[in-house]
XYZ file of C-alpha atoms in Angstrom:
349
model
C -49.309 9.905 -34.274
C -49.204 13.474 -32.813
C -45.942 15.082 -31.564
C -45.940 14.129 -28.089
C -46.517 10.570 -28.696
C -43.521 10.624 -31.196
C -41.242 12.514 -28.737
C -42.346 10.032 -25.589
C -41.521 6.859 -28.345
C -38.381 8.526 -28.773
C -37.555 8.514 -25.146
C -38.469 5.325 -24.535
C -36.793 3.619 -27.428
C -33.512 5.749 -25.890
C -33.992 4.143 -22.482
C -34.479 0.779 -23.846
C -31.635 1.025 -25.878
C -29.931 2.059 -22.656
C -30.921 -0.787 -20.963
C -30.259 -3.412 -23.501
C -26.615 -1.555 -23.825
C -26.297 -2.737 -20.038
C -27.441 -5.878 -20.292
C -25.459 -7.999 -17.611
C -25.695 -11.313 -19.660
C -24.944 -9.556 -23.263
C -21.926 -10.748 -23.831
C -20.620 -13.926 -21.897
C -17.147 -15.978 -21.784
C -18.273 -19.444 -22.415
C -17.191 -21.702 -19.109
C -14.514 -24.544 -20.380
C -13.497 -26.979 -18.233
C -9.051 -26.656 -17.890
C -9.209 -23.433 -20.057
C -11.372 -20.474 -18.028
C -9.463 -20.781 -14.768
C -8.953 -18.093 -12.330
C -5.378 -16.781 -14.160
C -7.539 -16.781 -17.632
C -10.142 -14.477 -16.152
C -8.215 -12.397 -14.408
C -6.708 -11.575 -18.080
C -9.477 -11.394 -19.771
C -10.974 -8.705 -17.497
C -8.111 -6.620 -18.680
C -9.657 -6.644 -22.025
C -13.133 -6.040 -20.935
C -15.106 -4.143 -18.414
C -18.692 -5.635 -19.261
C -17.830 -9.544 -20.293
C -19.212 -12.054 -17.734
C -16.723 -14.689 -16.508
C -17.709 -18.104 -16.042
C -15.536 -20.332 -13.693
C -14.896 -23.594 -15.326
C -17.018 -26.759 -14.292
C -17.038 -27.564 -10.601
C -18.634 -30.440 -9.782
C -20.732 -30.474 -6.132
C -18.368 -33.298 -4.994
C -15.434 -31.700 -5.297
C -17.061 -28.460 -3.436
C -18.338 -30.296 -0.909
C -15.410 -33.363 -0.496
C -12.481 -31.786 -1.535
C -10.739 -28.974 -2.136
C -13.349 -25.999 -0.909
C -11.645 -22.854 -1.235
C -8.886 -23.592 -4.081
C -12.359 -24.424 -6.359
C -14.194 -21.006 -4.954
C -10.790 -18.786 -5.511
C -10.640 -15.948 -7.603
C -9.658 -12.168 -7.591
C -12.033 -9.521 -6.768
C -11.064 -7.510 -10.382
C -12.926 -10.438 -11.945
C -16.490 -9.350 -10.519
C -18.999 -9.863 -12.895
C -18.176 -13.689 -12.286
C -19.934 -16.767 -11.929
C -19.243 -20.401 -10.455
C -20.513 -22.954 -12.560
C -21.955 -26.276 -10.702
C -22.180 -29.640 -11.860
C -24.345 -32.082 -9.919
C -27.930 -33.495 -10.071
C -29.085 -33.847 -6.360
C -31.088 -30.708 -5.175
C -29.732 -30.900 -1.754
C -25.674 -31.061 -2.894
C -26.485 -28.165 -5.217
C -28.416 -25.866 -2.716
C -25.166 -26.268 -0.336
C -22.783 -25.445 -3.164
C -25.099 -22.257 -3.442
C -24.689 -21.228 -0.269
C -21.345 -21.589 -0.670
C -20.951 -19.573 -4.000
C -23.070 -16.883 -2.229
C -20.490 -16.367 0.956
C -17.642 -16.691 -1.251
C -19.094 -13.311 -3.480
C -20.514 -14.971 -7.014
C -22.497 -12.720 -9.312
C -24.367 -15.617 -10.049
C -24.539 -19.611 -10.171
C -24.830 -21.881 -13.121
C -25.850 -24.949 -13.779
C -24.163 -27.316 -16.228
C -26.820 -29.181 -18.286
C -24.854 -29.382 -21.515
C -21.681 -31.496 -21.036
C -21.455 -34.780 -23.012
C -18.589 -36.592 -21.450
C -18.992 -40.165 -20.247
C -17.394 -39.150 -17.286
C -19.954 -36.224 -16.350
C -22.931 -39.194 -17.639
C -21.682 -41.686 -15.057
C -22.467 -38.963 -12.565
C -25.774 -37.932 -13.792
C -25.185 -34.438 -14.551
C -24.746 -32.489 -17.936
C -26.348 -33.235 -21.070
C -27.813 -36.205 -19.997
C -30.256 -34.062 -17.244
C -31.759 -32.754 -20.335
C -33.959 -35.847 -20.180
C -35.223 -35.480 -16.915
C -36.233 -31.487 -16.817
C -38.216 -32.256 -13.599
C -35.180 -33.175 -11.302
C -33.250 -30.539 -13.021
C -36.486 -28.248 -11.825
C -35.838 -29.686 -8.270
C -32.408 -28.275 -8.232
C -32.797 -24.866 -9.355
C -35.654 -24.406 -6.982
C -33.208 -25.558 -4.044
C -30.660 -23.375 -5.515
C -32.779 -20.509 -5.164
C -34.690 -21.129 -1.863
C -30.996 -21.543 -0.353
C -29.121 -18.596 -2.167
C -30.387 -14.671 -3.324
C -28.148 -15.535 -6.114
C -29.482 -15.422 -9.687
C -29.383 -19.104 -10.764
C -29.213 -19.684 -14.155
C -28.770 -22.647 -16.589
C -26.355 -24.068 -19.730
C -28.078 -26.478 -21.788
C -27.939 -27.855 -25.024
C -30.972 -27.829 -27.574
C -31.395 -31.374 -27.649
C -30.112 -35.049 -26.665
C -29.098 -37.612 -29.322
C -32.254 -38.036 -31.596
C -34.249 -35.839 -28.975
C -33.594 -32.748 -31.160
C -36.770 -31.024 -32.134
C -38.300 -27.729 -30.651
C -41.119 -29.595 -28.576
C -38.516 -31.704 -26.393
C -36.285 -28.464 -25.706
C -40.027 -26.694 -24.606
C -40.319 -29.643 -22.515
C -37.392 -28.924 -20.858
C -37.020 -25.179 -20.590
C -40.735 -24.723 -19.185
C -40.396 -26.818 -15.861
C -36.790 -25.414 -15.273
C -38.675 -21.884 -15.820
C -41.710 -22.643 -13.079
C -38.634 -23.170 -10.322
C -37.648 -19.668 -11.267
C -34.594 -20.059 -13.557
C -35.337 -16.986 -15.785
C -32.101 -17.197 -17.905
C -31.062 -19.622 -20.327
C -27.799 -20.171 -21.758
C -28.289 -22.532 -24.761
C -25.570 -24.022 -26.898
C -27.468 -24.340 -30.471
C -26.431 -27.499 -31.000
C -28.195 -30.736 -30.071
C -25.343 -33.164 -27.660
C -24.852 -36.591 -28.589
C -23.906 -38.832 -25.507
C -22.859 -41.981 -27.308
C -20.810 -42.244 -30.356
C -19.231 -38.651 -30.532
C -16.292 -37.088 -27.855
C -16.849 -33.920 -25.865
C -14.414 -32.377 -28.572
C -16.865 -34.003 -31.356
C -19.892 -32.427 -29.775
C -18.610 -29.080 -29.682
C -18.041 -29.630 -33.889
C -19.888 -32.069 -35.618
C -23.782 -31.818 -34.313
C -24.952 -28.801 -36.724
C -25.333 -25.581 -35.451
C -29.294 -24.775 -35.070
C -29.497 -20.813 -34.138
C -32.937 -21.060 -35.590
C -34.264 -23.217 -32.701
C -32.845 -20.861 -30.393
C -34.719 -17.882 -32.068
C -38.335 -20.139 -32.041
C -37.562 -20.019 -28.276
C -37.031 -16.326 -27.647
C -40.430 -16.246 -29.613
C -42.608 -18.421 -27.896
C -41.378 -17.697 -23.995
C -40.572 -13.594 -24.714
C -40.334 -13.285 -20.816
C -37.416 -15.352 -20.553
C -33.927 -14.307 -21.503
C -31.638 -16.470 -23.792
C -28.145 -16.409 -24.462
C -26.977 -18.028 -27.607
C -23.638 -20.135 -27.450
C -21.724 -22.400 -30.041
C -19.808 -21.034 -33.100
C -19.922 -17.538 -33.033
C -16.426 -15.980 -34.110
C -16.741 -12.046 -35.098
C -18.714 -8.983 -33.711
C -20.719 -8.868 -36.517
C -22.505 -11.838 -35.610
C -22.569 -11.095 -32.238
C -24.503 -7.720 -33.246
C -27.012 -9.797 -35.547
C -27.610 -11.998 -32.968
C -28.316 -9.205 -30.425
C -31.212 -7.479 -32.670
C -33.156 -10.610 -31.377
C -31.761 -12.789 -28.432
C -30.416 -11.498 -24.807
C -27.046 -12.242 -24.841
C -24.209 -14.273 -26.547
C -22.020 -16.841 -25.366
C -18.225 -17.298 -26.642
C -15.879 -19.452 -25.270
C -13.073 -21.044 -28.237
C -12.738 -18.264 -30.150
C -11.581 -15.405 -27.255
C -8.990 -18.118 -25.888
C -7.405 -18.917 -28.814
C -7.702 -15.170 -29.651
C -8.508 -13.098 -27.180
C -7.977 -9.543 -28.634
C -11.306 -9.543 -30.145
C -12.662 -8.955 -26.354
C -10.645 -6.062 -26.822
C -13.486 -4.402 -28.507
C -16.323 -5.658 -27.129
C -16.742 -2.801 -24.629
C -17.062 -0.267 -27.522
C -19.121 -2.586 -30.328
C -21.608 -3.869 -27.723
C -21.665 -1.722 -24.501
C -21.408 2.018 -26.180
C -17.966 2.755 -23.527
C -14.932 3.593 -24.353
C -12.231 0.028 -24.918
C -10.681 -1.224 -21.830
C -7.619 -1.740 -23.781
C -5.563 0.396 -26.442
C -3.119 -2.176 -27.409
C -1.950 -5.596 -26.479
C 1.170 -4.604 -24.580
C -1.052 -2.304 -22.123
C -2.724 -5.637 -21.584
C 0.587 -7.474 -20.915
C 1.795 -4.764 -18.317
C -1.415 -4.486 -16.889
C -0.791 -8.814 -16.363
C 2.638 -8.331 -14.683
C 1.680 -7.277 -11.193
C -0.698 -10.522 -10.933
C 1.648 -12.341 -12.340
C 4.067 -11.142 -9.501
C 1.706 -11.713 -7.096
C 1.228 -15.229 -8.200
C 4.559 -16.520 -8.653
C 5.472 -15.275 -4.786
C 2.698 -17.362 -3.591
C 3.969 -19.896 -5.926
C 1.991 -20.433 -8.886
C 4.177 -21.728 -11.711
C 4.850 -19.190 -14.685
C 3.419 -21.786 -17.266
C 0.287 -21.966 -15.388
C -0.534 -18.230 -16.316
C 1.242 -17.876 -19.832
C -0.898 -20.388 -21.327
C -3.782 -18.508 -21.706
C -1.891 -15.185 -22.955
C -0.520 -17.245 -26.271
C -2.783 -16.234 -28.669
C -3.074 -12.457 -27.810
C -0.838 -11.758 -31.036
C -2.836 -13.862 -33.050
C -3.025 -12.686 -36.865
C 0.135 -10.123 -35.905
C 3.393 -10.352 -37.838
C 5.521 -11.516 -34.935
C 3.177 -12.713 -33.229
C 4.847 -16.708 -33.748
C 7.948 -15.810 -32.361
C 5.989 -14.375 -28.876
C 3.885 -17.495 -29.041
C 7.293 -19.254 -29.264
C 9.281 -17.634 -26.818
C 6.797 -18.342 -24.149
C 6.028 -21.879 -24.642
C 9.991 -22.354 -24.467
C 10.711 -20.412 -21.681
C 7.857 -20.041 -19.321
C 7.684 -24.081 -18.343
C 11.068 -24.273 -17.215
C 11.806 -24.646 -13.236
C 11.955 -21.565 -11.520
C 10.835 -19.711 -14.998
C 10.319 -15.932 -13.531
C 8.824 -12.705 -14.269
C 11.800 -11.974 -16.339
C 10.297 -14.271 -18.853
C 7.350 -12.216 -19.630
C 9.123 -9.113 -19.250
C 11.133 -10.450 -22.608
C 8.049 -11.248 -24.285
C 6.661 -7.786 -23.898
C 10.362 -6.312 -24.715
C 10.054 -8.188 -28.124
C 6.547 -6.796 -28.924
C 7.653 -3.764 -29.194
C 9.878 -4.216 -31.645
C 9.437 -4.992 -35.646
C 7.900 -6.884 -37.242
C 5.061 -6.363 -34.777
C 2.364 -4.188 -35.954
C -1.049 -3.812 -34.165
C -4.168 -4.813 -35.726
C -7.452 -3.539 -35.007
């Protein structure tokens, strides 16, 4: 290898390590159905310039027969953010496109991975795993009606379904009607016999399967989801898949998105401490209680933001106490951050 050809390697590892860096789908917020709401993303945003948001599960029923607008709002700070859809019928799910298009999504994904009975007796979720073809239908309708990307959540298998060939039989249909990114929970679901909360616990963890399938379709990109709890394994997972998913582990302790910007995106942190991140909250949180959104509504997702901080009980404390009372105001937060910044608090990286 003569000179030049090691100096032109050298420039093109450096722009492919600048691309990966940039990734849009490297690291993800896991959608969660009562948990990533629009007051939850807002705050995590604050944490993190680069995450992508995912709304929580909205069904094409309820976009189409209910509530329109209340399920498509969120704040423009949350951009890159994407509505989640769950439905089976091609046509429902190219309207709800449509629809996430107008309203300003980044994206639109389709939920192929819940277990509940309830989602079953709908035909959507896990259960579409066993019939890739209409799921094919949909993303193809998706796509024709919407320049969104449309993308898809699955698990790796259905109840004793769980081998390599039947997840191949899935993901290459889905990829001929042009879904090009899969986000796959590596764990197979289990529709009778175990709870949604089971699922997410007891069916083992395969991250191996997930690898085979970067392998044998390299043209596709795949986003690993289910158990991952540190930046270390977030960074060994990156040396061979697209992107990773998280979803328990930044609610119940969000400061780890804290320094995601800097471990996986080469930028500077979004966030120096926690209280920047609480007084960066209080304006929305103004905003929102004088178009009245109850106090409790937005607190809830900022309890675990001391988590592993001395101190960090009696903030957890103060707002579960205090922020669900009637006509609970901003003064309650206010206190909270007051009482950070004094002992025993102590930052932790």
């Amino acid at each position: 290898m003569g000179p030049m050809t090691v100096i032109l390697v050298t420039l093109y590892n450096a722009a492919m390590t600048e691309f990966t860096m940039h990734e849009p789908y490297r690291f993800c917020i896991a959608p969660m159905l009562d948990w990533t709401d629009r007051h939850e993303r807002y705050f995590l945003r604050l944490l993190s310039r680069h995450a992508r948001l995912y709304t929580e599960m909205v069904t094409t029923g309820a976009l189409i027969h209910g509530e329109t607008q209340r399920f498509l709002q969120y704040d423009p700070a949350e951009h890159p953010v994407a509505l989640q859809l769950g439905g089976c019928d091609p046509d429902e799910l190219a309207y709800c496109a449509r629809l996430a298009e107008q309203a300003g999504f980044d994206e639109v994904n389709l939920n192929v991975g819940c277990p509940s009975d309830r989602v079953q007796s709908g035909r959507f979720g896990a259960c579409l795993m066993a019939d890739p073809g209409l799921v094919a239908r949909g993303v193809a309708a998706m796509r024709q009606a919407s320049s969104l990307p449309v993308t898809v959540k699955t698990r790796i298998g259905i109840d004793d379904q769980d081998s390599d060939e039947f997840l191949q039989r899935f993901i290459e249909p889905v990829a001929d009607a042009g879904c090009t990114h899969f986000m796959l929970h590596a764990r197979c679901a289990w529709l009778q016999g175990l709870s949604p909360k089971e699922n997410r616990d007891i069916p083992p963890l395969n991250r191996d399967r997930v690898l085979r399938m970067k392998r044998r379709y390299p043209a596709l990109r795949f986003i690993i989801n289910g158990g991952i709890t540190t930046l270390q394994e977030c960074q060994d997972l990156l040396q061979s898949l697209d992107g990773v998913m998280l979803g328990r582990e930044i609610y119940h302790n969000p400061w780890l998105l804290a320094s995601v910007d800097a471990a996986l995106f080469g930028e500077p942190r979004q966030a120096q401490s926690r209280g920047d991140v609480l007084r960066a909250f209080l304006p929305y949180v103004r905003r929102e209680l004088e178009n009245g959104t109850a106090l409790q509504h937005m607190t809830r997702h900022i309890l675990g933001l001391y988590r592993g901080v001395p101190g960090g009980k009696r903030f957890r404390r103060h707002l579960s106490e205090q922020a669900h009372k009637a006509g609970a105001g901003i003064t309650v937060l206010e206190d909270a951050i007051a009482m950070t910044e004094q002992e025993p608090f102590r930052e932790i990286a």
